[in-house]
Amino acid sequence: MMDAVVPSAHQGDVDDASPVVGARIADDLIRALRSRGSALATDPVVAAQLRAQVRVVLRGTYDRLGVAGLAGTDAGPDAGPAAGPAAGPHGTPTGGRTTPHGSGVGGARARQNIHPADSLTAATLLFDLAFTELVSSGLDPAEVARALNAAIMGEVVPASLNYVDVLIERLAVAHSEERLGISRELHDRVAHGIAAGIQRIHLSRQRDDASPERIDEALRLLESALVETRSLALDLRHSVGDKHLDEAIRDYVADLSPEPPLVDAHSYGTARSLPTGVQEEAFIIVREVVHNARRHSRADRIRLDSHWLVDRLIISVSDDGIGFERDRIRPGALGLIAAQERAELIGAELTIDSTPGSGSTVTLTISRPGARL
C-alpha cells in the first residue's frame, strides 16, 4: 500500500485565507484562556494585544514556510487598536499606535501585573490551535511544527527577558525608595529627637540653677528617639522570606513594643502562598499602615484582619483614633501614599476610609485572576 501523500497548500489559498485564519485562531485562543480565568482574556485591552500577537506569530510562521504572511486586518470582534500596523522597534507600530511585540510584550505584561504562567499557557494553546488549523489547510505537519515553534519562541524569548528586566528595575526602584524612606525617618524622627535632647542638656549646664525639669525633658526626648530607633530596626528585621504572608504578619505583630496602642491580629480562611514579590510588597504595605496608625492615630487599639477568600485576599487595619480628612495630606499620611504606590505595583488596591474623630480603616485587596491565590 502506498503511503498517504499530504497535498501541498496552494499559495493563493493561503494568502486569501490568512486574515480569516488569524481571526479564527485568536477567537479560539481567547475563548480557551477565558475559560481558565486568564487575565490575558478577561481584560479587553490585553485581549486586543493578544490578537496582535497571534498575527505576528502567524506572519512569522508563514514567512518560515515560504508562503505569504498575513495581510489585512483581523476581523475579530475584539481586534481593537492593538491589531493595527506592523510593529517597529521596541513594539511601537510604525503607524503610531501601541502594539507591543517581542520584548515589548514582556514589558507590557510586567507593567500589567500579568503572571508569566498566563503567557506560557497562551503560547502552548496557540501552538496547538495554530498547528491544527494550518495542517488542515494542507501544509506539511513537520514543517508547520518547526516554523510555528520558531515563530512562537521568537516572541517568547525576548518577551521573557524584558519581563525580567522590568521586574529588576522595579525592585531597584523599590529598594531605592526604601533606603530613602529609612534615611528620612532617621533624620526626621531619630536625629531630631536626639538633637533636641542634647540641646536641653547643654542649656541646663549653662545655667547655675539647672532645673530637674529640663533634665527630665531631655531624657524624655532621648528615650523617644531610642524607641523610634528600635521601631526602625524592627521594621528592617522583618520580612516574609520562606513564610506565608499570614505568618510573617503574625510574627511582626508579636514583636511590636508593648507601648499602646496595642495591635490585635486575626486571620480568617486558609492562608496560601502568594508570588514572592507580591508577598514582600504586601508585607511592607501592612507594616507601613500599622506603623502609621501606631504613630499618628492616638488610638487605644488597632485591629488587623486578614480574610483569605477564594479569589482574593483582603487585609484591613482599623483603629479607634482621631482619624483625618482624606483631602488633607498631613506628614504622617506620606507613608500611606507610598503604600498606595506599592499596591499599584503588585496590581492590588489600597483604600483609606477615615473621618475626623471616628478612626481610620485602611484596606489592602489583592485579587488574582482565576483564583490563583
XYZ file of C-alpha atoms in Angstrom:
373
model
C 0.000 0.000 0.000
C 1.326 3.403 -0.904
C 1.977 5.909 1.848
C -0.570 8.690 2.028
C 0.617 11.875 0.405
C -0.107 15.157 2.141
C -1.136 17.644 -0.521
C 0.634 20.989 -0.599
C -1.384 24.112 0.005
C -1.736 26.423 -2.954
C -0.015 29.786 -2.428
C -3.146 31.720 -3.328
C -5.325 29.672 -0.997
C -3.079 30.533 1.951
C -2.959 34.223 1.011
C -6.724 34.502 0.738
C -7.431 32.639 3.971
C -4.718 34.115 6.196
C -6.680 37.031 7.767
C -9.651 34.766 8.428
C -7.398 32.047 9.835
C -5.716 34.523 12.148
C -9.038 35.837 13.437
C -10.370 32.314 13.968
C -7.283 31.174 15.884
C -7.356 34.335 18.006
C -11.042 33.791 18.800
C -10.416 30.179 19.844
C -7.379 31.163 21.911
C -9.225 33.884 23.804
C -12.159 31.580 24.494
C -9.807 28.902 25.852
C -7.974 31.414 28.043
C -11.232 32.958 29.252
C -12.439 29.545 30.384
C -9.291 29.339 32.514
C -9.853 32.791 34.013
C -6.653 34.126 32.425
C -6.031 37.883 32.638
C -4.949 37.754 29.004
C -8.578 37.190 28.016
C -10.565 38.911 30.758
C -9.060 42.360 30.167
C -10.246 43.825 26.808
C -7.061 45.844 26.237
C -4.806 42.849 26.903
C -7.028 40.619 24.767
C -6.627 43.077 21.883
C -2.859 42.955 22.340
C -3.061 39.152 22.304
C -4.841 39.233 18.953
C -1.994 41.318 17.582
C 0.491 38.774 18.938
C -1.340 35.969 17.149
C -0.983 37.914 13.905
C 2.746 38.367 14.458
C 3.287 34.670 15.229
C 1.291 33.530 12.201
C 3.075 36.017 9.945
C 6.399 34.641 11.176
C 5.196 31.086 10.635
C 4.111 31.792 7.055
C 7.438 33.520 6.364
C 9.349 30.471 7.577
C 7.141 28.186 5.496
C 7.886 30.256 2.410
C 4.304 31.368 1.853
C 2.864 34.863 2.105
C 2.354 36.322 5.547
C -0.843 37.645 6.970
C -2.260 40.554 5.081
C -5.003 42.954 6.042
C -6.598 43.311 9.449
C -8.176 40.612 11.581
C -11.917 40.928 11.621
C -12.451 39.516 15.105
C -14.778 41.385 17.465
C -12.005 42.308 19.895
C -9.369 43.252 17.351
C -9.207 46.787 18.738
C -6.391 49.247 18.180
C -3.727 46.684 19.055
C -4.377 44.885 15.770
C -3.030 47.859 13.878
C 0.047 48.334 11.712
C 3.208 46.301 11.924
C 5.332 46.998 14.951
C 8.584 48.879 14.750
C 11.467 48.684 17.266
C 10.512 48.074 20.886
C 6.973 47.093 19.950
C 5.871 50.523 18.693
C 3.968 50.307 15.412
C 5.077 52.441 12.513
C 1.603 53.947 12.334
C 1.878 55.421 15.831
C -0.412 53.082 17.778
C 0.976 50.934 20.582
C 1.209 47.271 19.581
C 3.794 45.569 21.791
C 5.588 42.594 20.231
C 8.647 40.593 21.186
C 10.488 42.300 24.020
C 7.765 44.956 24.192
C 5.227 42.289 25.130
C 7.256 41.250 28.180
C 7.477 44.806 29.459
C 3.765 45.333 28.891
C 2.880 42.116 30.746
C 5.081 43.083 33.690
C 3.528 46.547 33.890
C 0.051 44.987 33.634
C 0.968 42.647 36.542
C 0.185 39.549 34.483
C 1.873 36.414 35.780
C 4.267 34.663 33.321
C 2.239 31.450 33.744
C -0.595 33.123 31.816
C 1.723 33.887 28.897
C 3.179 30.376 28.857
C -0.308 28.866 28.868
C -1.265 31.135 25.972
C 1.841 30.094 24.000
C 1.035 26.393 24.487
C -2.595 26.830 23.471
C -1.618 28.952 20.470
C 0.733 26.246 19.204
C -1.984 23.581 19.431
C -4.664 25.730 17.817
C -2.469 27.124 15.038
C -0.902 23.740 14.271
C -4.316 22.109 13.833
C -5.560 24.978 11.690
C -2.513 25.175 9.420
C -2.156 21.422 8.912
C -5.830 21.217 7.963
C -5.077 23.595 5.078
C -2.712 21.033 3.561
C 0.654 22.266 4.822
C 3.248 19.665 5.833
C 2.864 18.878 9.597
C 6.581 18.615 10.322
C 7.329 21.889 8.545
C 4.417 23.601 10.282
C 5.557 22.379 13.703
C 9.108 23.664 13.171
C 8.027 27.006 11.736
C 5.330 27.578 14.356
C 7.636 26.686 17.231
C 10.334 29.027 15.914
C 7.841 31.869 15.467
C 6.439 31.453 18.990
C 9.880 31.185 20.598
C 10.947 34.236 18.634
C 8.338 36.137 20.625
C 8.591 34.293 23.962
C 12.365 34.581 24.498
C 12.756 38.386 24.132
C 9.472 38.902 25.997
C 10.717 36.816 28.930
C 13.991 38.715 29.094
C 12.207 42.057 29.007
C 9.740 40.889 31.678
C 12.665 40.136 33.988
C 14.307 43.473 33.148
C 11.176 45.371 34.144
C 10.886 43.438 37.421
C 14.558 44.076 38.222
C 14.052 47.764 37.506
C 11.004 47.814 39.772
C 12.944 46.079 42.518
C 15.796 48.575 42.219
C 13.348 51.477 42.439
C 11.604 49.885 45.431
C 14.906 49.353 47.211
C 15.943 52.923 46.454
C 12.651 54.251 47.813
C 13.039 52.047 50.876
C 16.522 53.441 51.547
C 15.288 56.998 51.066
C 12.409 56.285 53.435
C 14.744 54.936 56.107
C 17.041 57.924 55.667
C 14.095 60.302 56.018
C 12.833 58.500 59.115
C 16.270 58.576 60.735
C 16.595 62.282 60.021
C 13.076 63.364 60.965
C 12.342 61.050 63.882
C 15.604 59.904 65.429
C 18.176 62.627 64.723
C 15.728 65.408 65.573
C 14.840 63.835 68.930
C 18.474 63.251 69.859
C 19.470 66.802 68.846
C 16.627 68.301 70.878
C 17.579 66.229 73.940
C 21.237 67.236 73.705
C 20.225 70.871 73.358
C 18.204 70.700 76.576
C 21.166 69.236 78.412
C 23.512 71.960 77.124
C 21.056 74.665 78.207
C 20.861 73.140 81.662
C 24.635 73.054 82.017
C 24.901 76.756 81.091
C 22.609 77.793 83.939
C 23.591 77.827 87.569
C 20.032 76.982 88.564
C 19.691 73.949 86.295
C 16.228 72.606 86.922
C 15.363 68.901 87.125
C 12.509 69.642 84.718
C 14.956 70.434 81.901
C 16.891 67.251 82.553
C 13.669 65.251 82.636
C 12.560 66.796 79.354
C 15.899 65.941 77.745
C 15.616 62.372 78.976
C 12.117 62.046 77.519
C 13.333 63.248 74.131
C 16.287 60.856 74.124
C 14.112 57.951 75.275
C 11.638 58.726 72.494
C 14.495 58.701 69.966
C 15.574 55.321 71.319
C 12.036 53.954 70.853
C 11.982 55.224 67.267
C 15.369 53.619 66.586
C 14.145 50.287 67.880
C 11.000 50.630 65.791
C 13.030 51.201 62.630
C 15.265 48.255 63.458
C 12.163 46.083 63.902
C 10.825 47.168 60.524
C 14.106 46.308 58.820
C 14.466 42.948 60.545
C 11.113 41.528 59.474
C 10.321 40.174 56.005
C 8.279 37.325 54.559
C 11.106 35.147 53.231
C 10.079 31.487 53.237
C 6.993 32.089 55.382
C 3.400 32.630 54.361
C 2.336 36.261 54.466
C -0.001 35.407 57.351
C 2.849 34.014 59.416
C 5.113 36.991 58.705
C 2.399 39.433 59.797
C 1.750 37.432 62.965
C 5.472 37.420 63.861
C 5.758 41.140 63.194
C 2.808 41.990 65.417
C 4.133 39.735 68.189
C 7.442 41.641 68.199
C 5.892 45.098 68.419
C 6.749 47.071 71.535
C 4.233 46.866 74.409
C 3.566 50.612 74.350
C -0.002 51.479 73.304
C -1.781 51.296 71.027
C -1.708 47.507 71.039
C -2.311 45.608 67.804
C -4.658 42.607 67.599
C -4.117 40.398 64.529
C -6.718 37.928 63.270
C -6.826 35.671 60.219
C -9.835 34.041 58.563
C -9.855 31.358 55.893
C -6.971 29.240 54.636
C -3.703 31.115 54.116
C -1.937 30.325 50.840
C 1.335 31.199 49.201
C 1.486 34.284 47.002
C 4.148 35.092 44.403
C 7.320 36.153 46.222
C 7.275 39.748 45.031
C 3.605 40.143 45.905
C 4.109 38.728 49.413
C 7.049 41.012 50.212
C 5.354 44.150 48.900
C 2.105 43.300 50.693
C 4.006 42.805 53.941
C 5.786 46.159 53.576
C 2.410 47.824 52.925
C 0.823 46.261 56.023
C 3.862 47.138 58.109
C 3.734 50.761 56.970
C -0.005 51.041 57.635
C 0.360 49.578 61.152
C 3.329 51.817 61.886
C 1.444 54.870 60.644
C -1.574 54.046 62.831
C 0.553 53.474 65.948
C 2.436 56.727 65.466
C -0.322 59.113 64.411
C -3.787 57.780 65.243
C -3.721 58.303 69.037
C -5.800 55.155 69.181
C -6.269 52.824 72.133
C -6.267 49.708 69.948
C -5.561 48.692 66.387
C -7.147 45.652 64.747
C -5.549 43.827 61.816
C -7.792 41.351 59.967
C -6.737 39.067 57.089
C -9.559 37.485 55.068
C -8.395 34.706 52.732
C -11.162 34.263 50.166
C -11.303 32.001 47.114
C -10.266 34.649 44.611
C -8.706 37.403 46.710
C -7.025 38.375 49.964
C -8.376 41.311 51.960
C -6.277 42.787 54.773
C -7.729 45.622 56.845
C -6.077 47.726 59.538
C -8.585 49.632 61.697
C -8.006 51.983 64.617
C -10.260 53.873 67.040
C -8.147 57.017 66.918
C -8.642 60.623 65.878
C -8.974 59.958 62.134
C -8.245 62.591 59.499
C -9.741 64.266 56.452
C -8.851 62.401 53.259
C -8.293 65.594 51.250
C -5.702 66.908 53.679
C -2.205 65.498 53.453
C -0.513 65.586 56.833
C 3.106 64.450 57.416
C 2.021 61.036 58.669
C -0.015 60.393 55.538
C 3.066 60.317 53.327
C 3.607 56.695 54.340
C 0.076 55.870 53.186
C 0.754 57.495 49.817
C 3.853 55.325 49.392
C 1.779 52.286 50.421
C -0.774 53.079 47.701
C 2.008 53.278 45.120
C 3.362 49.906 46.263
C -0.109 48.393 45.991
C -0.382 49.561 42.387
C 2.934 47.877 41.588
C 1.549 44.449 42.523
C -1.865 45.012 40.962
C -3.550 45.420 44.334
C -5.862 48.120 45.654
C -5.375 50.151 48.823
C -8.370 52.100 50.102
C -8.386 54.537 53.014
C -11.564 55.262 54.963
C -11.207 57.894 57.653
C -13.376 60.514 59.336
C -12.085 63.040 61.897
C -12.955 61.765 65.361
C -14.041 58.322 64.151
C -10.797 56.479 63.495
C -9.458 55.045 60.254
C -9.574 51.838 58.251
C -7.025 51.026 55.578
C -7.843 48.030 53.366
C -5.499 46.172 51.037
C -7.183 43.938 48.435
C -5.081 41.522 46.383
C -7.013 39.868 43.577
C -5.636 37.074 41.429
C -7.447 36.087 38.207
C -8.599 32.507 38.128
C -8.442 32.047 41.903
C -4.687 31.575 41.773
C -4.006 32.877 45.290
